[in-house]
XYZ file of C-alpha atoms in Angstrom:
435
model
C 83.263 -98.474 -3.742
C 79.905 -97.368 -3.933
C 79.070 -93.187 -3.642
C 75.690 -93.581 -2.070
C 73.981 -96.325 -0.964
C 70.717 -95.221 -2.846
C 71.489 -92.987 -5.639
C 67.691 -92.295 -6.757
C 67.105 -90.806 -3.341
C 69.822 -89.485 -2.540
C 70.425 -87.332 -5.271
C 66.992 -86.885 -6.341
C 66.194 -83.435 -7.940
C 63.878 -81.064 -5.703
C 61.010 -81.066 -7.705
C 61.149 -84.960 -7.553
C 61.590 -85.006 -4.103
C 58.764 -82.612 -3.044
C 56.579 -84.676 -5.576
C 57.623 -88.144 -3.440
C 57.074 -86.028 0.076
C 53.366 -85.011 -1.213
C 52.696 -88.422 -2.040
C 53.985 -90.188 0.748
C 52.133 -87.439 3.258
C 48.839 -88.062 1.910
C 49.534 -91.466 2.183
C 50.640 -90.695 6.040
C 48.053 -88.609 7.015
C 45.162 -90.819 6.278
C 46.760 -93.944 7.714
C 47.508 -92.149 11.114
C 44.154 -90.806 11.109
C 42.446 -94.421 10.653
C 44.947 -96.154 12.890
C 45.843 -93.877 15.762
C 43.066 -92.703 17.815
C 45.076 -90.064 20.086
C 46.173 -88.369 16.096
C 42.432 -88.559 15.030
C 41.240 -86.236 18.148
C 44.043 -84.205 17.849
C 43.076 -83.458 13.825
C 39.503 -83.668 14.920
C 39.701 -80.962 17.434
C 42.512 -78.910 15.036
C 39.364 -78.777 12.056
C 41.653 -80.853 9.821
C 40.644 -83.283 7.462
C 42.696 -86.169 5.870
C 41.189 -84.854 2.752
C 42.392 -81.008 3.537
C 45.889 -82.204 2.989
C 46.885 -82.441 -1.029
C 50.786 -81.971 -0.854
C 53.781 -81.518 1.359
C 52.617 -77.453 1.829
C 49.581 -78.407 3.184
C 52.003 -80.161 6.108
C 51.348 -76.418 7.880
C 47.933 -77.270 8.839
C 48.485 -80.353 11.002
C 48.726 -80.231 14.718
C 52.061 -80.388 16.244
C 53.062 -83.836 18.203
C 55.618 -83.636 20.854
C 56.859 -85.184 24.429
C 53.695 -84.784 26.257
C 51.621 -86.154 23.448
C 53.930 -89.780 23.744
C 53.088 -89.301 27.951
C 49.859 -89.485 27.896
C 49.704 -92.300 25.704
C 52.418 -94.432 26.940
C 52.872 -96.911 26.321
C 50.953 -98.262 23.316
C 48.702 -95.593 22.471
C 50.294 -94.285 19.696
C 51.408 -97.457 17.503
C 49.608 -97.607 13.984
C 49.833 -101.641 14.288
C 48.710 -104.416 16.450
C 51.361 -105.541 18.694
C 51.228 -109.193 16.731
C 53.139 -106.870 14.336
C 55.574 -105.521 16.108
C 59.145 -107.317 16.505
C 60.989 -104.770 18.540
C 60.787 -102.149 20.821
C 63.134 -99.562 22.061
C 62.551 -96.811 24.472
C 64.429 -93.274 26.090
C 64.146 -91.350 29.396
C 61.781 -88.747 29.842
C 60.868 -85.899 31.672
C 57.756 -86.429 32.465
C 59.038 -89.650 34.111
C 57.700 -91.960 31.685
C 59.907 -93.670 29.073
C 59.230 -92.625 25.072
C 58.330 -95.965 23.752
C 58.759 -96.918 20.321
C 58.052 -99.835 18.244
C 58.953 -101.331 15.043
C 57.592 -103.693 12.603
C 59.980 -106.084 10.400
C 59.718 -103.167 7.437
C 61.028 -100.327 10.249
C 63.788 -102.583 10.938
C 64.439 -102.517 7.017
C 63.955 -98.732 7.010
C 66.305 -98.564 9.594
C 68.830 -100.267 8.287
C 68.673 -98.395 5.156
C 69.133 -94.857 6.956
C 72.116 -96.332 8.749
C 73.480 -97.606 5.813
C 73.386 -94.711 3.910
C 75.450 -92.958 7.050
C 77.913 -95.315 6.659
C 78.348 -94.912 3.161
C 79.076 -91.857 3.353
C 82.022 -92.596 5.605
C 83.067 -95.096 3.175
C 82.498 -98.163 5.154
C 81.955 -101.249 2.698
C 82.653 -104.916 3.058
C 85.859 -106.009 4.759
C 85.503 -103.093 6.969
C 84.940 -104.373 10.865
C 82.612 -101.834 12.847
C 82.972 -101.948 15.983
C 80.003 -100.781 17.990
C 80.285 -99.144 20.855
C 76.558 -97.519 21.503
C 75.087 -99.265 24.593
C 72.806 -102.439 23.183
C 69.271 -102.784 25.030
C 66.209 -100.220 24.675
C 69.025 -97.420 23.685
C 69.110 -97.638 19.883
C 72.484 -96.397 19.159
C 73.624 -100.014 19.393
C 71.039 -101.940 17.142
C 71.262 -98.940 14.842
C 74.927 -99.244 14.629
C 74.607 -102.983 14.006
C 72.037 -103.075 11.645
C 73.340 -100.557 9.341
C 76.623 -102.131 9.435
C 75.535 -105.545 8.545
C 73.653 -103.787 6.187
C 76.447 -102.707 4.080
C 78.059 -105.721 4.680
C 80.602 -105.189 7.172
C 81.812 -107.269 9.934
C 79.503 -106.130 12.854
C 81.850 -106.680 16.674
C 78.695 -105.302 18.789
C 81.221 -104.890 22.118
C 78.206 -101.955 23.602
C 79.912 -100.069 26.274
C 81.856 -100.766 29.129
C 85.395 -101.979 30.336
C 87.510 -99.632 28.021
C 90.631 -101.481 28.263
C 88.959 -104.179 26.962
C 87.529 -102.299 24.107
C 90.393 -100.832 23.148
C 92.158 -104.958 23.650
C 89.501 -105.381 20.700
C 89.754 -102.423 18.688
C 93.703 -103.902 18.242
C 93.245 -107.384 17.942
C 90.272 -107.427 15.710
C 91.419 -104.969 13.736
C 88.516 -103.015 13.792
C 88.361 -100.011 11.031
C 85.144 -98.065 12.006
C 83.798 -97.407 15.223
C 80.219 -96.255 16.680
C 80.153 -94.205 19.981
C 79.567 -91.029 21.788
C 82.332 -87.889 21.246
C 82.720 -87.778 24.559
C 83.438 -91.392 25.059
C 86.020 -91.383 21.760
C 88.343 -89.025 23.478
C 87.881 -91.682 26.682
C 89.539 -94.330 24.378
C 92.058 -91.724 23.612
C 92.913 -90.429 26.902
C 93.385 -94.469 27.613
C 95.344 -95.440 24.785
C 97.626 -92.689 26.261
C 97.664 -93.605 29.880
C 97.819 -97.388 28.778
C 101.013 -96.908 26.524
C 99.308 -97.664 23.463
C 100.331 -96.003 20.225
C 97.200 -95.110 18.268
C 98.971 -96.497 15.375
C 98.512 -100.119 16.708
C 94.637 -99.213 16.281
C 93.628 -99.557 13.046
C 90.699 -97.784 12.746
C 90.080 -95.227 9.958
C 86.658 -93.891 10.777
C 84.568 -92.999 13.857
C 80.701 -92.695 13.138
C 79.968 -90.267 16.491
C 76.624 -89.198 18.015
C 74.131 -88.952 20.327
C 75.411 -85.608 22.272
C 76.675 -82.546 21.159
C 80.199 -82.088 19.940
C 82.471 -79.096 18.943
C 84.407 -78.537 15.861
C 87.163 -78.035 18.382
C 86.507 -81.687 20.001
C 86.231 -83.071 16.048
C 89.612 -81.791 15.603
C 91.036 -83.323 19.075
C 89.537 -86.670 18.349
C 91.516 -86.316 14.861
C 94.363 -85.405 15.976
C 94.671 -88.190 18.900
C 93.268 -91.037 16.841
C 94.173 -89.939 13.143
C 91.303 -91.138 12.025
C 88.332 -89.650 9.966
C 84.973 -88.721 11.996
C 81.785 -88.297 10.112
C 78.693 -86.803 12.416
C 75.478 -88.434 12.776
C 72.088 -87.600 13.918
C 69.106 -89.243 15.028
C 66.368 -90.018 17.925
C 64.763 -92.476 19.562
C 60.842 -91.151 18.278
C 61.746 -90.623 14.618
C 63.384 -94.157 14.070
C 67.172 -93.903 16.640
C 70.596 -92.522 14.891
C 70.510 -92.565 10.863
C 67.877 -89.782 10.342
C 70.965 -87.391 9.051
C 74.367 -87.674 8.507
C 77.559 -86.276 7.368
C 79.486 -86.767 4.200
C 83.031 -85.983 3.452
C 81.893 -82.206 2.922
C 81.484 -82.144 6.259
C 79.295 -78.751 5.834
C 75.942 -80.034 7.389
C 74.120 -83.475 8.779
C 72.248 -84.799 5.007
C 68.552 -85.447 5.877
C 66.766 -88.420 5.028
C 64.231 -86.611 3.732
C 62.454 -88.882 1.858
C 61.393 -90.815 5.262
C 61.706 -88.257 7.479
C 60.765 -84.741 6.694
C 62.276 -81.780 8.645
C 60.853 -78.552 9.015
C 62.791 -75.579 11.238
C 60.317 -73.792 12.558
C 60.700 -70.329 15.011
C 60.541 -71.546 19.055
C 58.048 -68.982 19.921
C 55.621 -68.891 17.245
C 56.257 -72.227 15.526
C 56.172 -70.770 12.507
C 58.715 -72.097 9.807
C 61.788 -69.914 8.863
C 63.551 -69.570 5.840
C 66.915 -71.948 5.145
C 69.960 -70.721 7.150
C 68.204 -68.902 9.938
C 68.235 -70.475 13.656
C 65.583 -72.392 14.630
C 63.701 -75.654 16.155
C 63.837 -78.623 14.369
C 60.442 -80.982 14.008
C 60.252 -83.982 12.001
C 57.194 -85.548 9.579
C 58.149 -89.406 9.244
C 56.614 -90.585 6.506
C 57.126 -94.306 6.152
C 57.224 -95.678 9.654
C 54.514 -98.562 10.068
C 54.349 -98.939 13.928
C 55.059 -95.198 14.965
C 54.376 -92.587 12.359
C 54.861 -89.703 13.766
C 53.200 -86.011 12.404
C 55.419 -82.784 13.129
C 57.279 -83.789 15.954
C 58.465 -81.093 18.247
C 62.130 -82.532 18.472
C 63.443 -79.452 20.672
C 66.906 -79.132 19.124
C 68.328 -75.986 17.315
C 69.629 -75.678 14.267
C 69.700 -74.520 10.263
C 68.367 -76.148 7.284
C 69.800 -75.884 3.589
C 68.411 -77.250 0.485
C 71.220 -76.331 -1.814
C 73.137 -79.676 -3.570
C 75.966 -80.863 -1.451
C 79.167 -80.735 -3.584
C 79.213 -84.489 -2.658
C 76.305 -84.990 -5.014
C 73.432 -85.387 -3.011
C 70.514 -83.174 -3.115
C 69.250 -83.998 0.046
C 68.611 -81.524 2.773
C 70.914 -80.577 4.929
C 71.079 -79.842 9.037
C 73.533 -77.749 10.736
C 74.848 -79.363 13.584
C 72.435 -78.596 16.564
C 73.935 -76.105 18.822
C 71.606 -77.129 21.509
C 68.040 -77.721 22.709
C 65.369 -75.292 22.972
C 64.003 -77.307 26.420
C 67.444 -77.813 27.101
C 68.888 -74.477 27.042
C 69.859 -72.797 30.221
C 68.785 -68.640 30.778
C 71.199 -67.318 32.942
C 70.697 -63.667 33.868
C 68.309 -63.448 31.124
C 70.924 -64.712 28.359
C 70.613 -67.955 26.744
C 73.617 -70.661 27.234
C 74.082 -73.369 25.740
C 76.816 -75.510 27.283
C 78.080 -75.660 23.350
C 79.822 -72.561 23.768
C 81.446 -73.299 26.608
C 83.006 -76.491 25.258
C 84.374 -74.440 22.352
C 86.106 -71.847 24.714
C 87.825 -74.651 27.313
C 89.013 -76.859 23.600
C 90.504 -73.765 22.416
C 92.624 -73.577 25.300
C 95.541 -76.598 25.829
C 95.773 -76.463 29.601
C 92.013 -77.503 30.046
C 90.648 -80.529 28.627
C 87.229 -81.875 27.147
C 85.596 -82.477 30.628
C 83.551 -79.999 32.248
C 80.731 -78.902 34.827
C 77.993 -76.511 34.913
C 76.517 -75.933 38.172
C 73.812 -73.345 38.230
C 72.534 -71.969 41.407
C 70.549 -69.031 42.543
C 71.482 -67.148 45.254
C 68.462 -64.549 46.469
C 67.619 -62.963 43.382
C 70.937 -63.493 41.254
C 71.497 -66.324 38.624
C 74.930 -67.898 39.616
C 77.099 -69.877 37.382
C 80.118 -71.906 37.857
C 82.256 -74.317 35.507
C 83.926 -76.725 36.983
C 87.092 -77.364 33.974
C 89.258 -80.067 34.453
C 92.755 -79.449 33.676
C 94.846 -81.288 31.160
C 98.122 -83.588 31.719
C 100.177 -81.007 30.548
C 98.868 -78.015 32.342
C 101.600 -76.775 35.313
C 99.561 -77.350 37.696
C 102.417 -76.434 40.923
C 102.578 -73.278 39.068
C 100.419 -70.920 40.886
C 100.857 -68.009 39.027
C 100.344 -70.026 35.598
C 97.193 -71.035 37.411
C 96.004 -67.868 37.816
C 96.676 -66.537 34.580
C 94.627 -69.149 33.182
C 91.695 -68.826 35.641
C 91.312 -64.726 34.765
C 91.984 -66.069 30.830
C 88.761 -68.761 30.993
C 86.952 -66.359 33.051
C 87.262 -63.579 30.404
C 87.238 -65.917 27.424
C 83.771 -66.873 28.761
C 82.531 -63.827 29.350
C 83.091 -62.431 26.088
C 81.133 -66.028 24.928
C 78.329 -65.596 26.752
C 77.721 -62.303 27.747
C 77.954 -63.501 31.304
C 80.733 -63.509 34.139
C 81.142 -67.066 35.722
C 83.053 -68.749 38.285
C 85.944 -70.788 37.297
C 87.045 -73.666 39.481
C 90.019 -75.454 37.737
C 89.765 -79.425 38.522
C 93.334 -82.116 38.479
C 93.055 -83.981 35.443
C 90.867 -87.082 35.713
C 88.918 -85.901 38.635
C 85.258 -85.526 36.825
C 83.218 -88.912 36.178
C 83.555 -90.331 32.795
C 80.802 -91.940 31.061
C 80.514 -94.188 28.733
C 77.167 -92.988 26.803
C 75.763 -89.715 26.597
C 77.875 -86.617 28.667
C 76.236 -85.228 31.717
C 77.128 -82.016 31.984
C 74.609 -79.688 33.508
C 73.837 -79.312 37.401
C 71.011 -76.819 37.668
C 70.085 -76.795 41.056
C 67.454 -73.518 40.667
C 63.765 -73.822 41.658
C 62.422 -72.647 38.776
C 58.955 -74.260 39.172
């Protein structure tokens, strides 16, 4: 079985590394600048020249690119290439109304198949393995991304999307299926399913779960594990740098490995956007390097998290992520204390009477920040016990507290009574006027 599924990158040594990045962002630089008239106005206007950048330090005097930039220009205005060469597009929500659109040409397809298969690698998927993909297909790219890097590797590719879970989980037995792609959330679905359907997880014979595209707990890792006895392996991406397969976890499990040699990150502080040193907090923006229809230059991804440069003991050199704890546009101030819904999820998985599924609703009422979780209760809590029902109430209440910083209301749910979903977890009611 192969280690890595490309040893000179992925276990380059720094100095070759930041010698490649140099390279390939003077390369970038002047091809966005000739191509992409929206990036030439915004160097223009920012006193930077093509010719002012010389290697990957000089990255610091480039304007930033985020959201609003890929607004104003939707839909086309920021592809590098004529649309005769572009094969595929794929597009996200966003909130400025307007879907992020991105395209790719035959060699981002290639590129993206490469970043995937190195993810799966890492999980050890290989020929003979069936994936079976359960990312919703269509202008989402979890699916694609999921197919193309398993086909990549060679696997057997069973692209089911999402949908009719009793049918999935029908497939997952009778094909045999080793590896799965899907959200966290939706993995303990199939779970909670197998259970209520009578299925022993041991008639699944899956070994791996590749899971993304939301947050996830430690504390949800180790429920999926313990349900499915299988082996989950984190993975990162988004839709503007190139979909999932822009990091990834290896058996360390002790960060997300970036593909750094496509897509440079930088962790930079929220409020001055200045970068910070490896390990401390900050938001994460990405340089991609090697994209041909949508190159994009320091983009303002919005999600939180650490950076390390230090060798994996897996053997690969390349950077690596902490696990986002949440999203700098996404994160809630209550009361003047930032939440991130995160922390929550780690107090109710602690606890065995409550179960993965929750609800924030945030509300103000005259001048005071209000907060309630709605927590849905497991199958084994006592529910007819009022006292136990209680207890656990004033338990969540002051587990959260101590969390957050904040009191909150606690209104426990009967199991199965919030909405599941079968692709990313909505989990956040904020019904403030902030505006």
């Amino acid at each position: 079985m192969n280690q890595y599924w490309e040893p000179k990158y992925e276990t380059m040594s720094r100095d070759e590394m930041t010698a490649l990045q140099s390279e390939r962002l003077v390369k970038c630089v002047q091809y966005v600048y000739d191509r992409v008239p929206h990036y030439r106005r915004k160097m223009d206007a920012a006193g930077v020249a093509p010719g002012d950048i010389r290697s990957i330090e000089d990255i610091v005097k480039l304007p930033f690119t985020d959201k609003f930039d890929l607004a104003e220009t939707y839909p086309y205005g920021m592809f590098a290439v004529p649309m005769e060469e572009v094969v595929e597009l794929h597009a996200s929500s966003g909130t400025t109304g307007k879907q992020k659109v991105v395209g790719y040409t035959r060699a981002d397809l290639e590129l993206w198949g490469d970043s995937m298969a190195r993810t799966f690698t890492a999980g050890h998927l290989q020929k003979g393995d069936i994936m079976h993909v359960s990312y919703g297909y269509g202008l989402f790219t979890g699916g694609l991304g999921g197919h193309y890097g398993a086909q990549r590797v060679g696997a057997v590719t069973v692209p089911v999307g999402t949908g009719n879970t009793k049918r999935q989980i029908q497939i997952l037995r009778d094909f045999g299926c080793t590896a799965i792609c899907c959200t966290p959330s939706y993995m303990i679905y199939i779970a909670e399913s197998l259970e209520q359907m009578g299925v022993d997880p041991s008639e699944i014979k899956l070994k791996s779960g590749f899971l993304g595209a939301e947050p996830w707990t430690p504390a949800m890792r180790a429920e999926i594990e313990r349900r499915l006895n299988i082996r989950t392996y984190d993975i990162y991406g988004l839709t503007e740098v190139i979909g999932p397969g822009v990091a990834f976890e290896c058996d360390e499990r002790t960060g997300l490995h970036v593909n750094e040699d496509h897509f440079y990150p930088e962790i930079l502080d929220p409020d001055t956007l200045l970068p910070v040193p490896d390990g401390v907090l900050g938001e994460l923006a990405f340089t991609c390097f090697t994209k041909e229809c949508f190159p994009l230059i320091r983009y303002r991804t919005r999600d939180l998290c650490t950076i390390s440069h230090e060798p994996c003991a897996c053997g690969r050199t390349l950077a690596r992520i902490s696990k986002p704890v949440g999203r700098s546009d996404d994160m809630l101030i209550i009361r003047g204390v930032n939440v991130f819904p995160s922390q929550i999820e780690a107090v109710l998985l602690d606890l065995p009477e409550t179960s993965p599924y929750y609800a924030l609703i945030v509300d103000r009422v005259g001048a005071l920040d209000t907060l309630e979780i709605q927590v849905e209760l497991a199958e084994t809590a006592p529910v007819d016990e009022v006292r136990a029902m209680e207890n656990l109430s004033k338990k969540l209440r002051s587990n959260i507290e101590s969390t957050l910083g904040i009191a909150a209301q606690i209104k426990l749910l009967p199991p199965h009574s919030l909405p599941r979903v079968e692709g990313k977890a909505k989990r956040v009611e904020d019904r403030r006027n902030l505006k």
